[in-house]
Amino acid sequence: MKKLNLKSMKKQTREQLFTYTVIIVVYIVVQLLIAAGSMSSLMQGLLVPMCTYSIVAIGLNLCVGYLGELSIGHAGFMCVGAFTGALCTKLLEGTITNKVLLLICALLVGTVVAALFGFLIGIPVLRLKGDYLAIVTLAFGEIIKNIINVLYIAKDTDGFHFAITNGNAIKLSDEGMWLINGAKGISRIPHLSSFTAGIILILVSLFVVYNLVNSRSGRAIMAIRDNRIAAESVGINITKFKLMAFTISAAIAGAGGVLYAHNLSTVTATPANFGYNMSIMILVFVVLGGMGNFRGSIIAAALLTLLPEVLRELKDYRMLIYAIVLIAMMLFNWAPKCIEWRQKIVTRLKKNTGKGAA
Amino acid sequence: MNFLSYLINGISLGSVYAIIALGYTMVYGIAKMLNFAHGDVIMVGCYVTFLTMSRQGWHPLPAVLLSMVVCTALGITIEKIAYKPLRRAIPLAVLITAIGVSYFLQNAALLIFGADTKSFTSVVTLPALKLADGALTISGTTIVTVVACIVIMVALSLFIKKTKAGQAMLAVSEDKDAAQLMGVNVNATISLTFAIGSGLAAIAGVLFCSAYPTLTPYTGSMPGIKAFTAAVFGGIGSIPGALIGGILLGIIEILGRAYISSQLSDAIVFAVLIIVLLVKPTGILGKKMQEKV
């Protein structure tokens, strides 16, 4: 028994190592292509968004695939990460001149604050299940967006100024600086994100989630997903493990948000950035890549970000295709007729290969 | 006087939410699923009315009737194609499908009708009612909305209590398998529920757009989500609950917009949802569900 366990553990480690290697190889190939000048600037511009979406998709996949709860508010966590990260950069810009250090600080702050939000929201919300949880995460995402849009923070020689809804109330001295200017968001963010930073962040997120799901805690989380009552009756602390998965998921989304913000010069909390649509897009990546499969999420995020840019004619239909992907994937996986049909195909294939071998 | 006029506006908006919430609550009660696409069916209904009335110059009445027919057909089609095959699937799969359908309708509308905002002409031509020497004005749309809401509530309650189909709905929502054993056609009943909900959505959409005359492919999603909030607030599965939840939510939204901040009104509504779910997850009139091991 013990031996078998060891073997399966090794297989998991092997798979992890394989994933890391593939990502690093892809990174090297892309860098070589850039150096050789055979990559258009359009494609280069897509590299960081691709990394961002991959990271957030990894985070959401932990929540949907392993915890079994649908969150449609992950754009909200991204938003929290983006704003706190960018705010941190703006504040430290004068003190720290090293770009890498600055980005690391922003990432730390953004991730921690997003995790904190995930934790605080998780405490009450995770008592709910299924549809209710989904709608509350959606509500939360909208609330975050709304609040950031009416938040005004500025800094001048007198210190910090805060205002809610009424930005005109803040009278700044001449050398004063707006940090968050309501619906105009944070502007003039230094461009710190790079493809390298994105890849490193993907590797770190993967390392975190792989180690989580292969640990004792990870098995507890999956047990809760598969049968909550059975898990509870063997003494698994449901709240603790649900909260753990949800917080880590939120933190990873926050890190993605920080990367996203530092790739833009101005970050605003518009519906296009951090609204419902963004949450759905990330969900499409997770569903298409396979729920519970982190590698799949990255591949789906990369492909679906690249495809509409490569096939220009399809650009208008992108969202429509996302919607059809969601419906088709669910029907393909769950409709009784599809399951029957799939089984038929599989048995036929098996027969054929069996004949070939004989 | 200001407060009174806000209150009346709140009741009017709340009536629209209540009508939409009916669709959510009936479908949730029977199919045990959150029909995310309900809000977007509203939007489709609005576009149908807009195209026939403003573009073709139809009389409001046939225009609204046509949009009801279209929405009913749409509701049944969605149920047949997307939800029916997933009747035995895990809830997560059904929820994702529903989100997919909602997203599909929005983006199909975006491609067909374009992203530009259409200005909707009110279907109500009733003159406004002036009370207290003109200090308080109640618009014709408000009156029609509130009356329509009451009529729909009464008619639906009677339908469920007095007709065989209504009783079948109750039976299916109670226990699907037992109802089937008793000879209730479960599939037909679920289709009927979707049909009624979607037909009502068309009415709600037209009333909503008459009060707030901007129409875009995203018009339906926000009222849809708020109406779901209303359904949860009142107790999901309960028809009077939808009415109470809808009207309370409408009043909260309008008062919040007037006295706190217009930009934060959505946040206030959603905060209400979160608080309700935490304090009383079954809502005001909801029944407590026992979980079977």
Short mmCIF file of C-alpha atoms in Angstrom, two decimals, chain A residues 53 67 70 88 96 111 152 157 176 184-185 189-190 228-229 314 319:
data_model
loop_
_atom_site.label_atom_id
_atom_site.label_comp_id
_atom_site.label_asym_id
_atom_site.label_seq_id
_atom_site.Cartn_x
_atom_site.Cartn_y
_atom_site.Cartn_z
CA TYR A 53 -5.43 35.74 -17.58
CA LEU A 67 -13.56 23.60 -4.06
CA LEU A 70 -18.59 28.84 -8.64
CA CYS A 88 1.57 50.88 -3.51
CA ILE A 96 12.44 52.69 -4.36
CA THR A 111 -1.82 39.75 -3.15
CA TYR A 152 -10.93 59.67 -4.01
CA THR A 157 2.39 68.21 1.69
CA GLY A 176 -0.27 67.51 -4.55
CA LYS A 184 -10.81 58.17 -13.50
CA GLY A 185 -8.96 55.58 -11.45
CA ILE A 189 1.33 53.94 -13.28
CA PRO A 190 4.92 53.03 -14.15
CA ARG A 228 -19.80 17.73 2.08
CA ILE A 229 -21.77 15.69 4.56
CA LEU A 314 -13.52 36.60 -35.75
CA MET A 319 -17.82 36.87 -26.95
#
